[in-house]
Coordinates of C-alpha atoms and ligand atoms in Angstrom, one line a residue:
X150 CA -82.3 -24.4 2.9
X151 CA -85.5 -25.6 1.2
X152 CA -86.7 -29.2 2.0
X153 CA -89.1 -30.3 -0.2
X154 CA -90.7 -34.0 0.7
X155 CA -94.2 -35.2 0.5
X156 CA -93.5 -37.4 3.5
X157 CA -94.0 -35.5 6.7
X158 CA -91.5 -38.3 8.2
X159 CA -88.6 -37.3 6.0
X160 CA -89.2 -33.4 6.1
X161 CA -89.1 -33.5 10.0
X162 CA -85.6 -36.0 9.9
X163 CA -84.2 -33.4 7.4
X164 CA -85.0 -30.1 9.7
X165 CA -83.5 -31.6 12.2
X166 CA -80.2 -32.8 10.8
X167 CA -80.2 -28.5 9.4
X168 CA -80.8 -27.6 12.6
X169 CA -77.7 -29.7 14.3
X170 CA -75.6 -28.5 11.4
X171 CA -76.9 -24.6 12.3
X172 CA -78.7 -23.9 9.2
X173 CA -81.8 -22.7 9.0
X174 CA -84.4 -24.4 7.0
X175 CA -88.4 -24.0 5.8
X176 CA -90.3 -27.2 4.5
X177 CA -92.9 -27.8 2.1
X178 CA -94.5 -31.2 0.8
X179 CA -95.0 -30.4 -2.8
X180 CA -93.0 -29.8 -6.6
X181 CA -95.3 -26.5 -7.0
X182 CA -95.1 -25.3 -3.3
X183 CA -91.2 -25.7 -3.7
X184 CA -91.4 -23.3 -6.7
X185 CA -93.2 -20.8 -5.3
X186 CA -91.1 -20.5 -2.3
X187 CA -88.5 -20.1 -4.4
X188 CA -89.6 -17.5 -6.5
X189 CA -91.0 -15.5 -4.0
X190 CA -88.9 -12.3 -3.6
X191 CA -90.7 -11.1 -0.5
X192 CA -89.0 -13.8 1.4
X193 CA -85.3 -14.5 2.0
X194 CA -84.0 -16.5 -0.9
X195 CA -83.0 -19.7 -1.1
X196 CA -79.3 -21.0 -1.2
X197 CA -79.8 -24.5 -1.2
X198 CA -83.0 -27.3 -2.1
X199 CA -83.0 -30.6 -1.3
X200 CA -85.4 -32.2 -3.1
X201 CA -87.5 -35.4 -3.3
X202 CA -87.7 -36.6 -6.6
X203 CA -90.9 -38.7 -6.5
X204 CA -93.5 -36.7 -5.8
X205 CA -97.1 -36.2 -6.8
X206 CA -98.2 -33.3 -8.9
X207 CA -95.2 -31.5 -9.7
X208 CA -92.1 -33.9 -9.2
X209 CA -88.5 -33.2 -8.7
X210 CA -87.8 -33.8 -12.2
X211 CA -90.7 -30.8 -13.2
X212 CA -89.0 -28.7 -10.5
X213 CA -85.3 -28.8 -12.0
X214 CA -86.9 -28.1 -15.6
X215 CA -88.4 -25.0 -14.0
X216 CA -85.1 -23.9 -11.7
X217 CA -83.0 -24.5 -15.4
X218 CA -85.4 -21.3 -16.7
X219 CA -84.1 -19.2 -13.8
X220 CA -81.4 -17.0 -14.4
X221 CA -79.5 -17.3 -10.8
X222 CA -81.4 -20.7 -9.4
X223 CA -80.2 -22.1 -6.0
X224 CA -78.0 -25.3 -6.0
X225 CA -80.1 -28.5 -5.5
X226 CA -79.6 -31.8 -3.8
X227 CA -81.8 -34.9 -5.0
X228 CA -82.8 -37.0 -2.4
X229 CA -84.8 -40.1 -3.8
X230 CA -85.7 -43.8 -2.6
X231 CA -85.0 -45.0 -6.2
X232 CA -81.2 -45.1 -5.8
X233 CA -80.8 -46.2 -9.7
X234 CA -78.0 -45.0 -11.8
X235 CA -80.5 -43.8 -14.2
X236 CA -82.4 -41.8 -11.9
X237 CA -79.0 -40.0 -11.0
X238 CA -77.8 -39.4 -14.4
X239 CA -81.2 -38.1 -15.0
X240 CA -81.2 -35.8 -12.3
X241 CA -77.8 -34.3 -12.6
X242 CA -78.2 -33.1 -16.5
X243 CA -81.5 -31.6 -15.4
X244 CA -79.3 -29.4 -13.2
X245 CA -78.8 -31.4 -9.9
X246 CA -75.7 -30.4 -8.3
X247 CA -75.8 -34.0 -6.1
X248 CA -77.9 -36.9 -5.5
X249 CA -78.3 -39.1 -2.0
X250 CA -80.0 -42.3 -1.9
X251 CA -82.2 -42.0 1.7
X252 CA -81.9 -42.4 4.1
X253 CA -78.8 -40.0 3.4
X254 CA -76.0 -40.2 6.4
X255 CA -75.9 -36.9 7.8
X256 CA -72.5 -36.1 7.2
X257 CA -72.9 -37.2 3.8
X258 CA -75.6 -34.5 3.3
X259 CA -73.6 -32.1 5.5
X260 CA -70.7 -32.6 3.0
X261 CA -73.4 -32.2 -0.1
X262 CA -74.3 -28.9 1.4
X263 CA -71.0 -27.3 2.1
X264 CA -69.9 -27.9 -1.8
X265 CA -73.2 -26.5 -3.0
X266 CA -73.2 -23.2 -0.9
X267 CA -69.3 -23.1 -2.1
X268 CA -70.4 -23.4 -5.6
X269 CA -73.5 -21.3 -5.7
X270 CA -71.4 -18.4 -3.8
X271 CA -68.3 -18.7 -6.7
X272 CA -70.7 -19.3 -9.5
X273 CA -72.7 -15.7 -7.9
X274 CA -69.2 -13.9 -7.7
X275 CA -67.7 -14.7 -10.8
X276 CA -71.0 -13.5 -12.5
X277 CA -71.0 -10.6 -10.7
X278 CA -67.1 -10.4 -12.0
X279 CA -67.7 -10.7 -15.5
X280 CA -71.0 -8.5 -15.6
X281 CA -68.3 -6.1 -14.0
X282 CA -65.9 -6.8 -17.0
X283 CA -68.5 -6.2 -19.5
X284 CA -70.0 -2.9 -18.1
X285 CA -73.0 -5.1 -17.7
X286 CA -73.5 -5.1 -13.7
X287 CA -77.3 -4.7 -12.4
X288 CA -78.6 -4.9 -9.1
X289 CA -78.7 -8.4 -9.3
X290 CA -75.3 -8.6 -8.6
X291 CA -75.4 -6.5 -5.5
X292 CA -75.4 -8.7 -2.4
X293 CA -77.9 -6.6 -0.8
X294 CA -81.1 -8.2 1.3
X295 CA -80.5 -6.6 4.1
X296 CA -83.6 -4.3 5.2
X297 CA -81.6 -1.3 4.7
X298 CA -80.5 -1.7 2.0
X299 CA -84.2 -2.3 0.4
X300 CA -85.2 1.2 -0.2
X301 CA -81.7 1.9 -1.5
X302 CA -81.7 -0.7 -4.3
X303 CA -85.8 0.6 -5.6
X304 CA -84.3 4.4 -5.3
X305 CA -81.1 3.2 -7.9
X306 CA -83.7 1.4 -9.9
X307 CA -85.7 4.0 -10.6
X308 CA -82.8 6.4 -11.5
X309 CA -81.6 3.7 -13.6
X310 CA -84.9 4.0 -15.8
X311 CA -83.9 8.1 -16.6
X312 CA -81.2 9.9 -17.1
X313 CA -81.4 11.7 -14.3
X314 CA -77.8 12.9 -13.0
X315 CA -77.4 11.3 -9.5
X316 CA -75.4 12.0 -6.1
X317 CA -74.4 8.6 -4.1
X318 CA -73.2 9.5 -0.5
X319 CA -71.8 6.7 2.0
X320 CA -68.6 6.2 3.9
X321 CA -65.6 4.3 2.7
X322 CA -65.8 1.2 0.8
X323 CA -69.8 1.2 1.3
X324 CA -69.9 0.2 -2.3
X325 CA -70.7 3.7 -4.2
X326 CA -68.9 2.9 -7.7
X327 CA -70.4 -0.9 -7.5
X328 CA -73.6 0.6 -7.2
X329 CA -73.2 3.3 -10.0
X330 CA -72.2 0.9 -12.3
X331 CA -75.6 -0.6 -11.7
X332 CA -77.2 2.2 -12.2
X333 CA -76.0 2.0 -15.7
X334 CA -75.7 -1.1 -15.9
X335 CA -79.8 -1.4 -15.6
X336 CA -79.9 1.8 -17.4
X337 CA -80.9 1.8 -21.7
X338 CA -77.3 3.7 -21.8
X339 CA -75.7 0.4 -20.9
X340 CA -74.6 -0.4 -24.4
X341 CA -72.6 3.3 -24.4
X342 CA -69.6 4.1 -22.5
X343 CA -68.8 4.1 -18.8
X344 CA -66.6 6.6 -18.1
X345 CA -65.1 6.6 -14.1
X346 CA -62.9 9.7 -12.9
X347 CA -61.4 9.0 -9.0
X348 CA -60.8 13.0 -8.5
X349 CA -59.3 12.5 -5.3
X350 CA -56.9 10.6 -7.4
X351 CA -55.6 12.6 -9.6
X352 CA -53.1 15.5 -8.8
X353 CA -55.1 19.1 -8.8
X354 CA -53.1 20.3 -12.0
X355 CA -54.2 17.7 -14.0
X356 CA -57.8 17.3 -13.4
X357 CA -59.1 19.4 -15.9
X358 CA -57.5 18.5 -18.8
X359 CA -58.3 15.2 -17.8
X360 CA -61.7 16.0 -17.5
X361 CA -62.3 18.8 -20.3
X362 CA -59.3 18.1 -22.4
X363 CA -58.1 20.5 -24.6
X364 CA -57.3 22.0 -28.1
X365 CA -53.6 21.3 -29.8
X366 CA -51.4 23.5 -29.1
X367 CA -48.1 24.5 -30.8
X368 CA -46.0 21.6 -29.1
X369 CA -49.1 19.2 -28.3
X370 CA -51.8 17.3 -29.4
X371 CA -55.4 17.9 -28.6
X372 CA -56.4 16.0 -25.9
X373 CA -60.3 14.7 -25.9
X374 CA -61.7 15.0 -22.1
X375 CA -63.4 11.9 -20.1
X376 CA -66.3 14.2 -20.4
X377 CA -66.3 13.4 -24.0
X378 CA -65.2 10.3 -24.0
X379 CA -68.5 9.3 -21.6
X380 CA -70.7 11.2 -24.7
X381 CA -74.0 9.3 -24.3
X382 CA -73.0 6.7 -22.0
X383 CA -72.3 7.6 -18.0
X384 CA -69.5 9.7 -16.5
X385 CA -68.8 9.0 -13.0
X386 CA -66.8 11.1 -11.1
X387 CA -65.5 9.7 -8.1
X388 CA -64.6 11.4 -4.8
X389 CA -66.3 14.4 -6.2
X390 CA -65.7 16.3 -3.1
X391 CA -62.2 16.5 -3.7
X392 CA -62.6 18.1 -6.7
X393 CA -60.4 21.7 -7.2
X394 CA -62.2 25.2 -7.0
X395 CA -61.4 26.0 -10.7
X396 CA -62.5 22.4 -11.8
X397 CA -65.8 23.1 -10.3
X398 CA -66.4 26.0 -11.6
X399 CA -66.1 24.5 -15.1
X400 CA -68.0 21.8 -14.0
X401 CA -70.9 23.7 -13.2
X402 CA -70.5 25.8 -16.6
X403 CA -70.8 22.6 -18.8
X404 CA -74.0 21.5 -16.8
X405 CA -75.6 24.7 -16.6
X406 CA -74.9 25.6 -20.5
X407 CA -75.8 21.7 -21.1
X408 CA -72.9 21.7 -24.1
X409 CA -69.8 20.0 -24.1
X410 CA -65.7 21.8 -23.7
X411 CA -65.1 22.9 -27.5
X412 CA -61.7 21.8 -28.8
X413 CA -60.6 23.8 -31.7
X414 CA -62.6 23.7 -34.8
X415 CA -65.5 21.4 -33.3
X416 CA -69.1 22.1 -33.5
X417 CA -71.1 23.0 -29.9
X418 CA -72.4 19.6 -29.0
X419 CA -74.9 19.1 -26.7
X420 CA -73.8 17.4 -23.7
X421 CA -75.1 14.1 -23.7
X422 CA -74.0 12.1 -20.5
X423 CA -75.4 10.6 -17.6
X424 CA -73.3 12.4 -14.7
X425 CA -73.0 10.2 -11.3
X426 CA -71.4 11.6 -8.8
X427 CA -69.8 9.5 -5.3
X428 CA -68.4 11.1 -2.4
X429 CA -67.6 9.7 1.4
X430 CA -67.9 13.1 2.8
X431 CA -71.3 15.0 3.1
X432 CA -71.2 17.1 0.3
X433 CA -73.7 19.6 2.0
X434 CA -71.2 20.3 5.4
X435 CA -68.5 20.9 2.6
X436 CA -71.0 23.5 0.8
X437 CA -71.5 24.7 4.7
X438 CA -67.3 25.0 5.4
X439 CA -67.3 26.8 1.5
X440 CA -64.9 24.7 -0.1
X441 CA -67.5 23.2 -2.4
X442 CA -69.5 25.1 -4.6
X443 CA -73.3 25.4 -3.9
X444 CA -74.5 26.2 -7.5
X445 CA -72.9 22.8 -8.0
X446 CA -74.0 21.0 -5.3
X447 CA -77.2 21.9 -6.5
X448 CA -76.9 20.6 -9.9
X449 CA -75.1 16.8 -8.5
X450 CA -77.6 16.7 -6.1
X451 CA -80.8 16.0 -7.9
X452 CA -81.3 12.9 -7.0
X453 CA -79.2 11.9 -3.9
X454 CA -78.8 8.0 -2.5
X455 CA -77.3 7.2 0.9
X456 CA -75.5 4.0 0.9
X457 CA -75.5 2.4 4.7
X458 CA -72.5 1.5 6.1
X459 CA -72.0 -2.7 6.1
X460 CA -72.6 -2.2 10.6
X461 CA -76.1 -1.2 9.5
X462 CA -76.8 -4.3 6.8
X463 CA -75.5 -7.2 8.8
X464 CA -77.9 -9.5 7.3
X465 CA -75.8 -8.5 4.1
X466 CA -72.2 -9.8 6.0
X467 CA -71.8 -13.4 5.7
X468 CA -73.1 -14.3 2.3
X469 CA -70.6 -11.1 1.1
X470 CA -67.9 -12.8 3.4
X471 CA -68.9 -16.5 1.3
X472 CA -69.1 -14.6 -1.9
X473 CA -65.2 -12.9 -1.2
X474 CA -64.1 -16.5 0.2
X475 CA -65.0 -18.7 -2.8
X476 CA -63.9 -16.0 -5.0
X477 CA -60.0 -16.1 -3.3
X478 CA -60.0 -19.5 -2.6
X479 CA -60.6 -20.2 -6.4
X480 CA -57.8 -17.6 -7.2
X481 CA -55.7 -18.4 -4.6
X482 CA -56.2 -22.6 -5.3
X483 CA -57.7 -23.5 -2.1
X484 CA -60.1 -26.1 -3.4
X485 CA -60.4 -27.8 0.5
X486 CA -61.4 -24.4 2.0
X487 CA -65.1 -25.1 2.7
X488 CA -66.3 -21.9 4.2
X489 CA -66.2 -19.8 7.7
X490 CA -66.2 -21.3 11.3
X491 CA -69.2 -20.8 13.5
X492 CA -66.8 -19.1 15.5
X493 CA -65.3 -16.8 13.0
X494 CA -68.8 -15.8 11.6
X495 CA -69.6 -14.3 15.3
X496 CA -66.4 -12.5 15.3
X497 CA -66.9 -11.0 11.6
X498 CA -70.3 -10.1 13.0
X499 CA -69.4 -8.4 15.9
X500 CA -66.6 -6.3 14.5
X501 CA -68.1 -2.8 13.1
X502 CA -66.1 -2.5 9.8
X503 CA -65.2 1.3 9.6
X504 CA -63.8 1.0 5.8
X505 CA -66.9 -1.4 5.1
X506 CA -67.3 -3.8 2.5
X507 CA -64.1 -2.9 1.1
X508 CA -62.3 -3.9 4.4
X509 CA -64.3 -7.3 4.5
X510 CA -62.9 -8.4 1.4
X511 CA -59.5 -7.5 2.4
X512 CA -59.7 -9.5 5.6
X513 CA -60.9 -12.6 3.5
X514 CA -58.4 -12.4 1.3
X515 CA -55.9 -12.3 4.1
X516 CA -57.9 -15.2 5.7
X517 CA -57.6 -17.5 2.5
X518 CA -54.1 -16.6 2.6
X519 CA -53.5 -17.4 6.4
X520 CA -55.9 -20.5 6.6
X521 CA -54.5 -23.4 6.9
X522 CA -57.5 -25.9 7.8
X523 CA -60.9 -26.3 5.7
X524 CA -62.9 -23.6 7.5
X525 CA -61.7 -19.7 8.6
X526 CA -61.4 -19.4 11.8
X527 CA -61.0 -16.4 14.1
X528 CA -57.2 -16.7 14.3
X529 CA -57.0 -15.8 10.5
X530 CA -58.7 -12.8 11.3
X531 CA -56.0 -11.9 13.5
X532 CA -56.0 -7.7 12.5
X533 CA -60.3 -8.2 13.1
X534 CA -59.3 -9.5 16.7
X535 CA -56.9 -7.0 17.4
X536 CA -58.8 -4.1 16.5
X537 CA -62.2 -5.9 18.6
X538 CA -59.2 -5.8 21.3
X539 CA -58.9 -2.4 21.1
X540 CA -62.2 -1.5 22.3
X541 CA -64.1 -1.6 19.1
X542 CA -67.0 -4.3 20.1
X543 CA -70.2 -3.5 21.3
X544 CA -70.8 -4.0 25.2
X545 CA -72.3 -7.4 25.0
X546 CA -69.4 -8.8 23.2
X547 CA -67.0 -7.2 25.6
X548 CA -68.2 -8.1 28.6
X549 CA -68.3 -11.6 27.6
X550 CA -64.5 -11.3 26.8
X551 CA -63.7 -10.0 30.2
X552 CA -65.6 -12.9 32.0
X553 CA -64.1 -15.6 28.9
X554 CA -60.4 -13.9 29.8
X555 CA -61.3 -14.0 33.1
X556 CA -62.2 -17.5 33.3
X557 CA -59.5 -18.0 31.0
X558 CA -57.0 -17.0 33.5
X559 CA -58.0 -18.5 36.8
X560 CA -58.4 -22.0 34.7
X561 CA -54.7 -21.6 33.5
X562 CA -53.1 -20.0 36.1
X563 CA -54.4 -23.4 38.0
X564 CA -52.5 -25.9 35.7
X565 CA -49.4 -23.4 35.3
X566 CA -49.9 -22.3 31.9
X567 CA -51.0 -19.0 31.7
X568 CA -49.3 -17.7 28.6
X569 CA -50.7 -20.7 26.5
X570 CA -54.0 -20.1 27.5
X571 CA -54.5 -16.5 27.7
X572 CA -52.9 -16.4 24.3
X573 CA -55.8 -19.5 23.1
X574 CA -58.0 -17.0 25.0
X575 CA -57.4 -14.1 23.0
X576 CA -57.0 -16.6 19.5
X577 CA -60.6 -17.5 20.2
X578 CA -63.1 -15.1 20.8
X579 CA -65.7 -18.2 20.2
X580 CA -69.2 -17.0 21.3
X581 CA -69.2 -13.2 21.4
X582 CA -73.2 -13.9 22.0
X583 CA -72.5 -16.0 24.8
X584 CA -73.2 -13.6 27.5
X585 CA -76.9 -13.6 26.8
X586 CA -77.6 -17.2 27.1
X587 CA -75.5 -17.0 30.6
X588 CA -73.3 -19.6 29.8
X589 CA -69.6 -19.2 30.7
X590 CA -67.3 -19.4 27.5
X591 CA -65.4 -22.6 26.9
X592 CA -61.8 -21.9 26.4
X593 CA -61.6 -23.2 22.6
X594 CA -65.4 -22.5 22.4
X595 CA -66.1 -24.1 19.7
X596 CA -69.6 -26.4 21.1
X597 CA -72.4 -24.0 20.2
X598 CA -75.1 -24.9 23.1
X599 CA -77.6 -22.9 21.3
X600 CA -79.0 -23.1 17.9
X601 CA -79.6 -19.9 16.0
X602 CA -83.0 -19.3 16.8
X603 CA -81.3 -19.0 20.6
X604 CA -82.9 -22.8 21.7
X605 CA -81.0 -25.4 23.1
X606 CA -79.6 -28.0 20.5
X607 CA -80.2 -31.9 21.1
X608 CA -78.0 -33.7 23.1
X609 CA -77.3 -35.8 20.4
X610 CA -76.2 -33.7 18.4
X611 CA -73.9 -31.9 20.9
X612 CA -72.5 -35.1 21.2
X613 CA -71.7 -35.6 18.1
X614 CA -69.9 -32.0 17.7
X615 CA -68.2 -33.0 20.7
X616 CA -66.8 -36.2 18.7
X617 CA -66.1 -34.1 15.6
X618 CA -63.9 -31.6 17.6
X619 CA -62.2 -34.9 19.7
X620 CA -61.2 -36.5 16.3
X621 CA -60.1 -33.3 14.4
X622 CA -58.1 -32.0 17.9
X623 CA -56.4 -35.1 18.4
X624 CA -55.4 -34.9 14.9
X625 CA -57.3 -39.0 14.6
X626 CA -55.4 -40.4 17.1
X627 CA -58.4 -43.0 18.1
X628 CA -56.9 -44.0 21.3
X629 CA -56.1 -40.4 22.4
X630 CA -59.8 -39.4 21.2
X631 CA -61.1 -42.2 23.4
X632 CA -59.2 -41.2 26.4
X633 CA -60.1 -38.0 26.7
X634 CA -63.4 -38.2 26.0
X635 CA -63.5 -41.2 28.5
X636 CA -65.1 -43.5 26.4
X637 CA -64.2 -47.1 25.3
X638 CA -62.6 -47.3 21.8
X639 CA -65.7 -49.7 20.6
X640 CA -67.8 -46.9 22.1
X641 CA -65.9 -44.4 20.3
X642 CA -66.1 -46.2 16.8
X643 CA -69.8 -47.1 17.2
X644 CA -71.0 -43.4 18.1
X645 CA -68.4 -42.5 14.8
X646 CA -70.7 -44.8 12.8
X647 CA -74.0 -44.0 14.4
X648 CA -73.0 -39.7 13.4
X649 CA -71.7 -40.9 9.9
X650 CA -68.4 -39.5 10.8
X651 CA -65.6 -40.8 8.1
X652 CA -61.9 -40.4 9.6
X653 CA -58.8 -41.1 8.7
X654 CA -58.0 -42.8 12.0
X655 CA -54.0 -42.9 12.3
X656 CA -53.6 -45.4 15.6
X657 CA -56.5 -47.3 14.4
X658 CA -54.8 -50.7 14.5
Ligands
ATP981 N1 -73.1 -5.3 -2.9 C1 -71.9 -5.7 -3.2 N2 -71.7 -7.0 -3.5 C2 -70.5 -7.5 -3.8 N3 -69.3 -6.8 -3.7 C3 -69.5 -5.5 -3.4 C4 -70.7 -4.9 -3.1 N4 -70.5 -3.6 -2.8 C5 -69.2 -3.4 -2.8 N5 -68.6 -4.5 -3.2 C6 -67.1 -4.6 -3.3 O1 -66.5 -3.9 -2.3 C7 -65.4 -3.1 -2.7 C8 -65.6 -1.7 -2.4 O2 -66.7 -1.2 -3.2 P1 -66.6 0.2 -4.0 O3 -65.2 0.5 -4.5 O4 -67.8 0.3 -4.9 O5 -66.8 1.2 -2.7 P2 -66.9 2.8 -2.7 O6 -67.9 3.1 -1.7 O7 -67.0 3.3 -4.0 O8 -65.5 3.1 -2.1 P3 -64.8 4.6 -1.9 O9 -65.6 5.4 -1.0 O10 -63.4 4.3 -1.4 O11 -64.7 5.2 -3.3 C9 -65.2 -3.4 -4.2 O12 -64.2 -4.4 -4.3 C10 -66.6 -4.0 -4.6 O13 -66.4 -4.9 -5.6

């Protein structure tokens, strides 16, 4: 988040109400300051402004005019003491996504937020989508800050800008053909044809005819190859590893003679294609066992990338696990599915995801389907748990499991319901960090005592997540809510006021 307030008073009243919802947010007091933050791309980038609109200088109005130029610019949310209609309507066709009057009521804000990250991560996927469609994707649409991914990104860049023939290497669903199709996507070939072959795919008899094609003969047709069809565009060929001995021999010809497979009565044509090649196997141990060709492995391996598997580009998770969410909830018509649990996001952050990025959209999609509520939560991640179950989390995470089941159990096992709560237990793996900060795991764990920089959060606002939880658990039964919480009911409806909290209170009478 980027607050941007020339009143010191307001800035610090906003950080705090991020840092109680568990975002993290930088401030500035200025329209230019805001705009340079923004467009810095040494720093992380912004999802979300919210921004004054009265300002000297460079006001809010100059800053939307500038965001409008931007070709992916972060959702913003006007916060203004002029709460005129005029003002508004203003503000929203310059680009606003909302507009609060302050002091804005936090859950009001809180509300703002959720809808504009929802927005900004749809509006980012089904770009990335239709650049797909098109043949038109560049890096841009890679969700890629993570460190380690940095290097990666300048390295397909710079192959992008010749036509240099290029080896991408990674495991499983690291993202290899999304990748290549930036490289040609950013390439000046991007106008010509993309031409993708998956030769693990297709059976070993059929490979080179698919690939080379071949002249008519007395009962058939001639048949063009991919390799012709790719003809000064990009020919990708997928799984290259998997590719037959023969296959690769001919291979090899066509790239060592530089011309293309002659059907009959053509004229030698000089090979003209970008060649990209993907595998998930080192290509180099294969050369080692013999079953690849070395001459070959030579020629794909001008220019090699290593992709890194999604356990080593974490920072790169969650906004692909928002990205994959507002893309299935849209499909899937989920309009009240706001985003991932606290909860949820620890457990998709601990798991190691051996099929990768691949794997994380799959156990989205399955999420959206599963999810009942507004936010994921670890229970619709139930093949995620299973498989952390299994012995697949790191040792942090697991030794606070032991000590959460264990507490789990002597808790139940003292009220008689064992079952029920070992099976909550194993539903809710809620703070798989929570060993560190030494504080034992609450069975439904879902009261973060920390913020994310690992400090404790205020009281206050504890409180009011305690409240939340009360209201949504007891499904708005007031009197319930006030019981268990051992409050008074006026107690319980002024501290509802006092956090903004709206409910639809069913015993309310
Ligand atoms: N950076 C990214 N941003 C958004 N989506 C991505 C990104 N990288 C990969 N994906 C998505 O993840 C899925 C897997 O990607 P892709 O098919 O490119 O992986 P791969 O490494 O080629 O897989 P395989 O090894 O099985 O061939 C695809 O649906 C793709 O759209």
């Amino acid at each position: 988040m980027l607050l941007v307030d020339d009143d010191p008073i307001t800035l610090r009243l906003l950080a705090g109400m991020m840092q109680s919802f568990g975002y993290l947010s930088e401030s500035v007091s200025g329209g230019q300051a805001a705009l340079d933050r923004i467009n810095d791309t040494s720093s992380a980038p912004i999802d979300v402004v919210i921004l004054d609109l009265v300002m000297p200088d460079v006001d809010g109005m100059m800053v939307l005019d500038e965001l409008k130029k931007m070709p992916a610019p972060p959702a913003v949310i006007v916060q203004t003491a002029q709460g005129g209609i005029d003002t508004a309507i203003s503000a929203m066709r310059a680009g606003a996504f909302d507009f609060l009057v302050k002091p804005a009521a936090p859950e009001r804000l809180r509300v703002s937020i959720t809808n504009a990250l929802k927005l900004s991560a749809l509006q980012g996927e089904v770009q990335r989508l239709r650049h797909r469609r098109e043949e038109t994707v560049s890096f841009d649409d890679m969700i890629a800050s993570a460190p380690a991914m940095m290097r990666t990104m300048e390295l397909g860049q710079r192959a992008a800008r010749s036509a240099i023939s290029v080896l991408i290497e990674g495991e499983a669903g690291t993202g290899k053909e999304w990748f290549a199709h930036a490289i040609h996507g950013e390439s000046n070939r991007r106008a010509r044809p993309f031409v993708s072959v998956d030769c693990g795919a297709v059976p070993a008899d059929d490979i080179e005819v698919l690939l080379f094609g071949r002249p008519a003969t007395a009962t058939m047709p001639a048949l063009r190859g991919r390799i012709h069809e790719a003809q000064s565009g990009t020919l990708l060929l997928r799984q290259i590893a998997d590719l037959p001995a023969s296959v690769q021999a001919r291979l090899a010809a066509v790239l060592e003679e530089g011309t293309l497979p002659l059907l009959a009565g053509e004229r030698v044509t000089r090979a003209d294609f970008r060649l990209i090649a993907t595998t998930d196997r080192r290509l180099v141990d294969r050369v080692a066992e013999g079953v690849f060709r070395e001459d070959l492995f030579y020629r794909l391996n001008v220019f090699p990338i290593w992709l890194p598997p999604l356990r080593d580009r974490v920072e790169d998770l969650l906004p692909l696990a928002a990205a994959f969410l507002a893309r299935f909830a849209a499909e899937e018509g989920r309009p009240r599915l706001k985003g991932l649990a606290p909860e949820a996001e620890a457990l998709l952050t601990a798991f190691h995801w051996p099929d990768n990025i691949r794997q994380l959209e799959n156990a989205v999609y399955r999420a959206v389907i599963l999810c009942e509520g507004e936010f994921l939560r670890p229970w619709d991640f139930p093949q995620i748990q299973t498989a952390l179950d299994a012995g697949a989390i790191p040792e942090l995470v697991k030794a606070w499991q032991n000590e959460g089941a264990a507490a789990a159990r002597t808790r139940a096992s003292s009220t008689g319901h064992v079952a029920r709560a070992h099976h909550r237990d194993r539903e809710t793996p809620d703070r798989p960090f929570a060993s560190a900060d030494k504080i034992s795991p609450p069975l439904y764990g879902l009261l973060h005592l920390l913020d994310r920089d690992g400090e404790m959060r205020a009281l206050d606002a504890l409180e009011e997540a305690a409240v939340r939880f009360a209201v949504e658990h007891y499904g708005g039964r007031m009197s319930e809510v006030a019981r268990r919480l051992h409050i008074g009911r006026s107690t319980l409806y002024r501290k509802l006021k006092d956090y903004g909290i709206e409910t639809a209170a069913v015993d309310a009478a």
